[in-house]
Every structure is written in C-alpha cells, then in structure tokens.
Amino acid sequence: MRQIGELPKNFDPDVLEDHLLGLGMKSRFDRRPDGWAVWIIDEDHVARAREELEAYLAAPGDARFRETARAARETRKKEAKLDREFRKNDRDAGELWTAPTFRRRPITTITVAIAIIVFLLQNTAYRVRTVTALSFFDWFKGPPDLRPHQGLTDILAGQVWRLVTPMFLHFSPLHILFNCWWTMTLGTAIELRRGRWKLLALIVGSAVLSNLAEYLYMERLHANPDGTRFYTFGGLSGVNYALFGYVWMMGENHPEEGLRIDSTNTVILLGWLVLCMTGAVGPVANMAHLSGLAVGMALGLLKF
C-alpha cells in the first residue's frame, strides 16, 4: 500500500474512491485536518491511480467520474448482498453443528444407517431374502451373478421401491465404508446448506435415474443367447456421484450458497470414476456413476 497524494477537504472522497474501484483499484482515504490522504492498496496501480487523482483534482465535475462511481456503487451493493448471504449460511450452519447429530442431518444419518443395517443382514442367513427384496428385480435361485431375465416386470407390477432400494445393497466392507463415508461428507454439507427435503429429493431422484441407467446399460451390454443377463449391481455410489456433481457445480456457479468441494477431493472422485471405467478394480456400476454425476451437475447448475 502506498500514498499517492492528498485530496482537499472541499472535494468528495467517495466519488474518487468509487471511481478508482470502478477501474479495478482499491483505495483507502485517511481523514486529515485539511482533507484526506489517498492510499492505493496494490502498488502496481500507483501510477494509474495518481493520474486519476490529478485528473479528479483538475476537473472534479467531469461526468466520467460520476458514471464510474455509479457502476462501482452497484458492485458494492452486490458484494454486500453476497457477504450477507455468506454470513447467514455460516450462522445457520453453526447453529446446526451445535445440535445433536440426528437433528442436524437426519436424512444423511438415516440413509447411512439403513445401508449399514442392510449390509449386516446380507452377511447373515437372511442374505438371499434381503438381496431379493431390495434389488432392482426379484432374484431367482442360482449362481449369484447369473439370473433369468425379468426386465422391469416387478417394478411395473407395483414394486416401485426397487427403483431406489438397490442403493442400500453393498457387496464388501470396503464398498460400504467408501460409500458411507462420502454420503456422510457430501450429504451433511448439502443438508446443512440446502435443507433436508432438497437432499432427500436429490438422493431419491438420483437413485431412480442411476439405477435405471445401470440396468438398461447392463441388460443391453451383457445379453446372452439363452436369454439370461448379468446385471448384479447396488450401492450408494451413483447417489454419491450425484451429490458430488451437485456440490461441485454449486460451488463453481453459486458460491454464495456456501457449498464447495476442494480440488483434491474433486481429483480423487473424478480419478476414481475413470479408474473404475478401465475395469482395473473389477465389475463396477459405471453407468450409475456417470448418470448420477450428470444429474447432480445439472441440478447444481440450475441451483436446485
């Protein structure tokens, strides 16, 4: 910061300050007995700011100073509005963080709790019943990855929960730990900032779309001549990629809402998405990941 000159007391400092701001130069005016000392924050702007000060001293009534100052005042109003929204979000979040865990994030907590309970049931004598009840279609007996083709018969017959419930199925400890961690992280952020009902809509909507996309993709890709299909899938990953896409786009396009994800986690999630698509980590519901991500990004862009 450097002083570039002084402004006599019969000049309006607000006009010059706003004019400089309109030109992209931040300044500070210190009151003196005979006027104001004019300081420029960024020393790279000293020469240009000094020229503007001299021009203002020579012709304070020049219309260009008023026009630039008016535009700068509009900028100040927008910045002040954004600042108020940031402060409101921070205050609301702070109040929620002091509340009991279930109260501040009930949808997130319930979602993760159901997934854990289902995983425990999958590892008991109730495994077949659990998977049969919650999978995209009613499983028949036989090899775990090969089932007779049923299409959407069960869902069209009224078992509409099957559009959502595959998200609760997980097939290894690592699978459920990874998914639940991201659900807690991203779900909590959305629930605190955007509310429980928007989070619930995001979870249910992305589950339906990602499960449908995965089923249709797998049915087409893995059709066998004998009429059977390979399409075992489940997990919260499609939903998690929707939550990730939503937070990512909200942070990039609507930062005043206080939702953001750092670049490191963004790289991790996108890198994992690509790695899964290579087949290096085994069978993965890639279409659920991609469709979930697309849904979340679209809703984030639209500020749902």
Tab-separated table of C-alpha atoms in Angstrom:
chain	number	residue	atom	x	y	z
A	1	MET	CA	0.000	0.000	0.000
A	2	ARG	CA	1.320	3.449	-0.906
A	3	GLN	CA	0.112	7.022	-0.513
A	4	ILE	CA	-0.366	8.702	-3.886
A	5	GLY	CA	-1.355	12.184	-2.746
A	6	GLU	CA	-3.888	14.239	-0.850
A	7	LEU	CA	-7.421	15.361	-1.536
A	8	PRO	CA	-8.527	18.803	-0.281
A	9	LYS	CA	-11.479	18.838	2.093
A	10	ASN	CA	-13.747	20.598	-0.416
A	11	PHE	CA	-13.595	17.517	-2.702
A	12	ASP	CA	-15.850	14.479	-2.332
A	13	PRO	CA	-13.650	11.463	-1.425
A	14	ASP	CA	-16.469	8.975	-2.054
A	15	VAL	CA	-16.627	9.866	-5.740
A	16	LEU	CA	-12.900	9.309	-6.222
A	17	GLU	CA	-12.891	6.116	-4.150
A	18	ASP	CA	-15.772	4.661	-6.149
A	19	HIS	CA	-14.207	5.831	-9.403
A	20	LEU	CA	-10.963	4.062	-8.586
A	21	LEU	CA	-12.862	0.925	-7.566
A	22	GLY	CA	-14.732	1.010	-10.860
A	23	LEU	CA	-11.356	0.933	-12.583
A	24	GLY	CA	-10.302	-2.064	-10.521
A	25	MET	CA	-8.170	-0.179	-7.982
A	26	LYS	CA	-8.900	-0.451	-4.265
A	27	SER	CA	-8.032	2.579	-2.156
A	28	ARG	CA	-8.153	3.976	1.358
A	29	PHE	CA	-8.812	7.554	2.466
A	30	ASP	CA	-7.461	8.754	5.825
A	31	ARG	CA	-9.014	11.911	7.265
A	32	ARG	CA	-6.644	14.857	7.808
A	33	PRO	CA	-7.350	18.382	9.129
A	34	ASP	CA	-7.082	19.808	5.610
A	35	GLY	CA	-8.633	16.899	3.700
A	36	TRP	CA	-7.758	13.241	3.063
A	37	ALA	CA	-4.617	11.237	2.454
A	38	VAL	CA	-5.185	8.940	-0.525
A	39	TRP	CA	-3.677	5.448	-0.387
A	40	ILE	CA	-3.652	2.726	-3.054
A	41	ILE	CA	-3.713	-0.869	-1.828
A	42	ASP	CA	-1.945	-2.515	-4.775
A	43	GLU	CA	1.357	-0.848	-5.629
A	44	ASP	CA	1.019	-1.993	-9.240
A	45	HIS	CA	-1.799	0.556	-9.554
A	46	VAL	CA	0.101	3.520	-8.101
A	47	ALA	CA	0.988	5.241	-11.388
A	48	ARG	CA	-2.508	4.895	-12.888
A	49	ALA	CA	-4.198	5.923	-9.640
A	50	ARG	CA	-2.012	9.015	-9.347
A	51	GLU	CA	-3.079	10.048	-12.857
A	52	GLU	CA	-6.742	9.619	-11.902
A	53	LEU	CA	-6.237	11.662	-8.726
A	54	GLU	CA	-4.667	14.501	-10.702
A	55	ALA	CA	-7.482	14.356	-13.255
A	56	TYR	CA	-10.077	14.489	-10.476
A	57	LEU	CA	-8.351	17.475	-8.857
A	58	ALA	CA	-8.304	19.250	-12.214
A	59	ALA	CA	-11.937	18.526	-13.149
A	60	PRO	CA	-13.996	17.132	-10.242
A	61	GLY	CA	-17.217	17.739	-12.152
A	62	ASP	CA	-16.242	15.568	-15.118
A	63	ALA	CA	-19.129	13.204	-15.899
A	64	ARG	CA	-16.850	10.194	-16.250
A	65	PHE	CA	-16.091	10.236	-12.535
A	66	ARG	CA	-19.788	10.103	-11.669
A	67	GLU	CA	-20.509	7.346	-14.181
A	68	THR	CA	-17.669	5.120	-12.995
A	69	ALA	CA	-18.586	5.798	-9.367
A	70	ARG	CA	-22.210	4.824	-10.022
A	71	ALA	CA	-21.137	1.493	-11.532
A	72	ALA	CA	-18.818	0.896	-8.580
A	73	ARG	CA	-21.637	1.513	-6.105
A	74	GLU	CA	-23.695	-1.170	-7.838
A	75	THR	CA	-20.731	-3.510	-7.488
A	76	ARG	CA	-20.519	-2.678	-3.784
A	77	LYS	CA	-24.204	-3.462	-3.311
A	78	LYS	CA	-23.809	-6.861	-4.977
A	79	GLU	CA	-20.739	-7.645	-2.872
A	80	ALA	CA	-22.577	-6.608	0.293
A	81	LYS	CA	-25.519	-8.855	-0.630
A	82	LEU	CA	-23.198	-11.813	-1.218
A	83	ASP	CA	-21.465	-11.119	2.079
A	84	ARG	CA	-24.800	-11.095	3.938
A	85	GLU	CA	-25.770	-14.409	2.334
A	86	PHE	CA	-22.412	-15.937	3.269
A	87	ARG	CA	-22.815	-14.754	6.864
A	88	LYS	CA	-26.361	-16.113	7.038
A	89	ASN	CA	-25.227	-19.510	5.735
A	90	ASP	CA	-22.337	-19.603	8.200
A	91	ARG	CA	-24.637	-18.692	11.083
A	92	ASP	CA	-27.268	-21.261	10.112
A	93	ALA	CA	-24.621	-23.941	9.728
A	94	GLY	CA	-23.077	-23.039	13.071
A	95	GLU	CA	-26.417	-23.406	14.823
A	96	LEU	CA	-26.959	-26.789	13.208
A	97	TRP	CA	-23.483	-28.064	14.073
A	98	THR	CA	-24.186	-27.437	17.772
A	99	ALA	CA	-27.362	-29.535	17.594
A	100	PRO	CA	-27.388	-33.302	18.167
A	101	THR	CA	-26.145	-35.349	15.193
A	102	PHE	CA	-29.536	-36.719	14.144
A	103	ARG	CA	-31.230	-33.328	14.338
A	104	ARG	CA	-28.704	-31.540	12.161
A	105	ARG	CA	-28.558	-34.227	9.448
A	106	PRO	CA	-31.475	-36.672	9.778
A	107	ILE	CA	-31.703	-37.651	6.082
A	108	THR	CA	-27.975	-38.326	5.839
A	109	THR	CA	-27.948	-40.309	9.077
A	110	ILE	CA	-30.998	-42.407	8.162
A	111	THR	CA	-29.614	-43.187	4.691
A	112	VAL	CA	-26.280	-44.394	6.046
A	113	ALA	CA	-27.926	-46.292	8.921
A	114	ILE	CA	-30.198	-48.215	6.546
A	115	ALA	CA	-27.227	-49.109	4.318
A	116	ILE	CA	-25.290	-50.447	7.322
A	117	ILE	CA	-28.252	-52.480	8.597
A	118	VAL	CA	-28.832	-53.947	5.133
A	119	PHE	CA	-25.140	-54.840	4.814
A	120	LEU	CA	-25.265	-56.650	8.157
A	121	LEU	CA	-28.353	-58.580	7.034
A	122	GLN	CA	-26.569	-59.511	3.808
A	123	ASN	CA	-23.965	-61.265	5.911
A	124	THR	CA	-26.435	-63.420	7.836
A	125	ALA	CA	-28.798	-66.238	6.966
A	126	TYR	CA	-31.147	-63.552	5.597
A	127	ARG	CA	-28.799	-62.670	2.735
A	128	VAL	CA	-30.905	-64.082	-0.103
A	129	ARG	CA	-34.132	-62.614	1.265
A	130	THR	CA	-32.520	-59.217	1.770
A	131	VAL	CA	-30.977	-59.007	-1.687
A	132	THR	CA	-34.139	-60.387	-3.309
A	133	ALA	CA	-36.318	-57.800	-1.578
A	134	LEU	CA	-34.121	-54.768	-2.317
A	135	SER	CA	-32.528	-55.459	-5.701
A	136	PHE	CA	-33.762	-53.963	-8.955
A	137	PHE	CA	-35.719	-57.134	-9.710
A	138	ASP	CA	-36.710	-60.267	-7.793
A	139	TRP	CA	-33.759	-62.620	-7.798
A	140	PHE	CA	-34.205	-66.315	-8.619
A	141	LYS	CA	-32.110	-69.079	-7.121
A	142	GLY	CA	-28.941	-69.898	-8.965
A	143	PRO	CA	-25.391	-68.587	-9.393
A	144	PRO	CA	-25.160	-65.166	-7.725
A	145	ASP	CA	-24.211	-63.286	-10.913
A	146	LEU	CA	-26.494	-65.034	-13.399
A	147	ARG	CA	-30.264	-64.557	-13.130
A	148	PRO	CA	-33.137	-65.167	-15.558
A	149	HIS	CA	-34.142	-62.053	-17.417
A	150	GLN	CA	-37.103	-60.267	-15.832
A	151	GLY	CA	-36.754	-56.736	-17.142
A	152	LEU	CA	-38.987	-54.234	-15.383
A	153	THR	CA	-41.726	-56.781	-14.697
A	154	ASP	CA	-41.608	-56.452	-10.905
A	155	ILE	CA	-41.478	-52.656	-10.967
A	156	LEU	CA	-44.310	-52.360	-13.478
A	157	ALA	CA	-46.314	-54.740	-11.296
A	158	GLY	CA	-46.171	-52.179	-8.475
A	159	GLN	CA	-42.883	-52.915	-6.685
A	160	VAL	CA	-41.697	-49.360	-7.306
A	161	TRP	CA	-39.358	-49.353	-4.299
A	162	ARG	CA	-36.949	-51.390	-6.421
A	163	LEU	CA	-36.125	-48.208	-8.339
A	164	VAL	CA	-34.498	-46.839	-5.165
A	165	THR	CA	-33.524	-49.675	-2.822
A	166	PRO	CA	-30.539	-51.097	-4.757
A	167	MET	CA	-28.590	-48.152	-3.326
A	168	PHE	CA	-28.685	-49.862	0.087
A	169	LEU	CA	-27.006	-53.060	-1.174
A	170	HIS	CA	-23.222	-53.350	-0.756
A	171	PHE	CA	-21.018	-56.330	-1.500
A	172	SER	CA	-17.865	-55.867	0.590
A	173	PRO	CA	-16.701	-53.996	3.710
A	174	LEU	CA	-14.610	-51.634	1.575
A	175	HIS	CA	-17.592	-50.983	-0.690
A	176	ILE	CA	-19.852	-49.864	2.138
A	177	LEU	CA	-17.148	-47.958	4.049
A	178	PHE	CA	-16.167	-45.945	0.989
A	179	ASN	CA	-19.759	-45.164	0.045
A	180	CYS	CA	-20.966	-44.325	3.552
A	181	TRP	CA	-18.019	-42.002	4.136
A	182	TRP	CA	-18.831	-39.987	1.029
A	183	THR	CA	-22.555	-39.993	1.777
A	184	MET	CA	-21.890	-38.609	5.258
A	185	THR	CA	-19.466	-35.993	3.927
A	186	LEU	CA	-21.442	-34.737	0.939
A	187	GLY	CA	-24.897	-35.386	2.366
A	188	THR	CA	-24.150	-33.451	5.541
A	189	ALA	CA	-22.872	-30.454	3.570
A	190	ILE	CA	-25.995	-30.355	1.397
A	191	GLU	CA	-28.382	-30.964	4.285
A	192	LEU	CA	-26.871	-28.132	6.320
A	193	ARG	CA	-26.810	-25.645	3.451
A	194	ARG	CA	-29.807	-26.553	1.301
A	195	GLY	CA	-32.128	-28.347	3.692
A	196	ARG	CA	-33.248	-31.902	4.348
A	197	TRP	CA	-36.006	-32.019	1.742
A	198	LYS	CA	-33.747	-30.974	-1.107
A	199	LEU	CA	-31.230	-33.588	-0.019
A	200	LEU	CA	-33.967	-36.233	0.112
A	201	ALA	CA	-35.107	-35.268	-3.387
A	202	LEU	CA	-31.512	-35.463	-4.626
A	203	ILE	CA	-30.983	-38.901	-3.100
A	204	VAL	CA	-34.255	-40.432	-4.293
A	205	GLY	CA	-34.165	-38.809	-7.729
A	206	SER	CA	-30.555	-39.737	-8.443
A	207	ALA	CA	-31.097	-43.275	-7.119
A	208	VAL	CA	-34.002	-43.841	-9.508
A	209	LEU	CA	-32.202	-42.423	-12.541
A	210	SER	CA	-28.821	-44.043	-11.870
A	211	ASN	CA	-30.375	-47.459	-11.133
A	212	LEU	CA	-32.477	-47.300	-14.288
A	213	ALA	CA	-29.490	-46.224	-16.362
A	214	GLU	CA	-27.320	-49.024	-14.972
A	215	TYR	CA	-29.997	-51.677	-15.505
A	216	LEU	CA	-30.689	-50.629	-19.104
A	217	TYR	CA	-26.976	-50.435	-19.896
A	218	MET	CA	-26.161	-53.806	-18.339
A	219	GLU	CA	-29.132	-55.501	-19.985
A	220	ARG	CA	-28.041	-54.314	-23.409
A	221	LEU	CA	-24.314	-54.906	-22.883
A	222	HIS	CA	-24.435	-58.374	-21.342
A	223	ALA	CA	-27.239	-60.111	-23.227
A	224	ASN	CA	-26.629	-63.844	-23.718
A	225	PRO	CA	-28.115	-66.033	-26.456
A	226	ASP	CA	-30.000	-68.155	-23.889
A	227	GLY	CA	-31.993	-65.158	-22.659
A	228	THR	CA	-30.164	-64.571	-19.376
A	229	ARG	CA	-28.410	-61.393	-18.261
A	230	PHE	CA	-25.548	-60.415	-15.959
A	231	TYR	CA	-26.626	-57.351	-14.029
A	232	THR	CA	-25.876	-57.598	-10.337
A	233	PHE	CA	-25.473	-54.049	-9.047
A	234	GLY	CA	-26.042	-51.990	-5.933
A	235	GLY	CA	-24.540	-49.340	-3.689
A	236	LEU	CA	-24.681	-45.650	-2.885
A	237	SER	CA	-22.035	-44.693	-5.425
A	238	GLY	CA	-24.491	-43.452	-8.064
A	239	VAL	CA	-26.117	-41.238	-5.448
A	240	ASN	CA	-22.722	-40.116	-4.160
A	241	TYR	CA	-21.627	-39.019	-7.615
A	242	ALA	CA	-24.869	-37.063	-7.913
A	243	LEU	CA	-24.163	-35.359	-4.574
A	244	PHE	CA	-20.589	-34.682	-5.677
A	245	GLY	CA	-21.702	-33.196	-9.004
A	246	TYR	CA	-24.250	-31.037	-7.211
A	247	VAL	CA	-21.770	-29.659	-4.654
A	248	TRP	CA	-19.129	-29.171	-7.352
A	249	MET	CA	-21.389	-27.125	-9.637
A	250	MET	CA	-22.956	-25.170	-6.766
A	251	GLY	CA	-19.502	-24.134	-5.607
A	252	GLU	CA	-18.423	-23.110	-9.104
A	253	ASN	CA	-21.594	-21.258	-10.105
A	254	HIS	CA	-23.382	-20.262	-6.892
A	255	PRO	CA	-20.634	-19.730	-4.271
A	256	GLU	CA	-22.908	-17.571	-2.128
A	257	GLU	CA	-24.698	-20.765	-1.017
A	258	GLY	CA	-21.597	-21.897	0.866
A	259	LEU	CA	-21.365	-25.306	-0.837
A	260	ARG	CA	-17.942	-26.220	-2.184
A	261	ILE	CA	-15.566	-29.130	-2.591
A	262	ASP	CA	-11.809	-28.699	-2.672
A	263	SER	CA	-9.706	-29.534	-5.717
A	264	THR	CA	-8.037	-32.529	-4.042
A	265	ASN	CA	-11.317	-34.364	-3.427
A	266	THR	CA	-12.547	-33.375	-6.877
A	267	VAL	CA	-9.492	-35.013	-8.444
A	268	ILE	CA	-9.920	-38.100	-6.232
A	269	LEU	CA	-13.552	-38.625	-7.213
A	270	LEU	CA	-13.016	-37.962	-10.910
A	271	GLY	CA	-9.901	-40.133	-10.887
A	272	TRP	CA	-11.800	-42.983	-9.244
A	273	LEU	CA	-14.552	-42.606	-11.837
A	274	VAL	CA	-12.042	-43.010	-14.666
A	275	LEU	CA	-10.198	-45.859	-12.920
A	276	CYS	CA	-13.447	-47.795	-12.481
A	277	MET	CA	-14.201	-47.397	-16.180
A	278	THR	CA	-10.922	-49.095	-17.103
A	279	GLY	CA	-12.029	-52.323	-15.404
A	280	ALA	CA	-8.918	-52.355	-13.208
A	281	VAL	CA	-10.962	-52.606	-9.997
A	282	GLY	CA	-13.366	-55.295	-11.185
A	283	PRO	CA	-17.093	-55.079	-12.024
A	284	VAL	CA	-18.385	-51.588	-11.230
A	285	ALA	CA	-21.695	-49.840	-11.958
A	286	ASN	CA	-20.073	-47.278	-14.250
A	287	MET	CA	-23.298	-46.136	-15.867
A	288	ALA	CA	-24.775	-45.462	-12.416
A	289	HIS	CA	-21.717	-43.315	-11.620
A	290	LEU	CA	-21.892	-41.368	-14.874
A	291	SER	CA	-25.641	-40.814	-14.838
A	292	GLY	CA	-25.573	-39.821	-11.169
A	293	LEU	CA	-22.795	-37.323	-11.842
A	294	ALA	CA	-24.696	-35.852	-14.799
A	295	VAL	CA	-27.897	-35.458	-12.772
A	296	GLY	CA	-26.091	-33.808	-9.864
A	297	MET	CA	-24.160	-31.408	-12.095
A	298	ALA	CA	-27.321	-30.367	-13.930
A	299	LEU	CA	-29.192	-29.685	-10.689
A	300	GLY	CA	-26.218	-27.794	-9.287
A	301	LEU	CA	-26.034	-25.593	-12.382
A	302	LEU	CA	-29.764	-24.898	-12.066
A	303	LYS	CA	-29.347	-24.093	-8.328
A	304	PHE	CA	-31.958	-26.662	-7.315
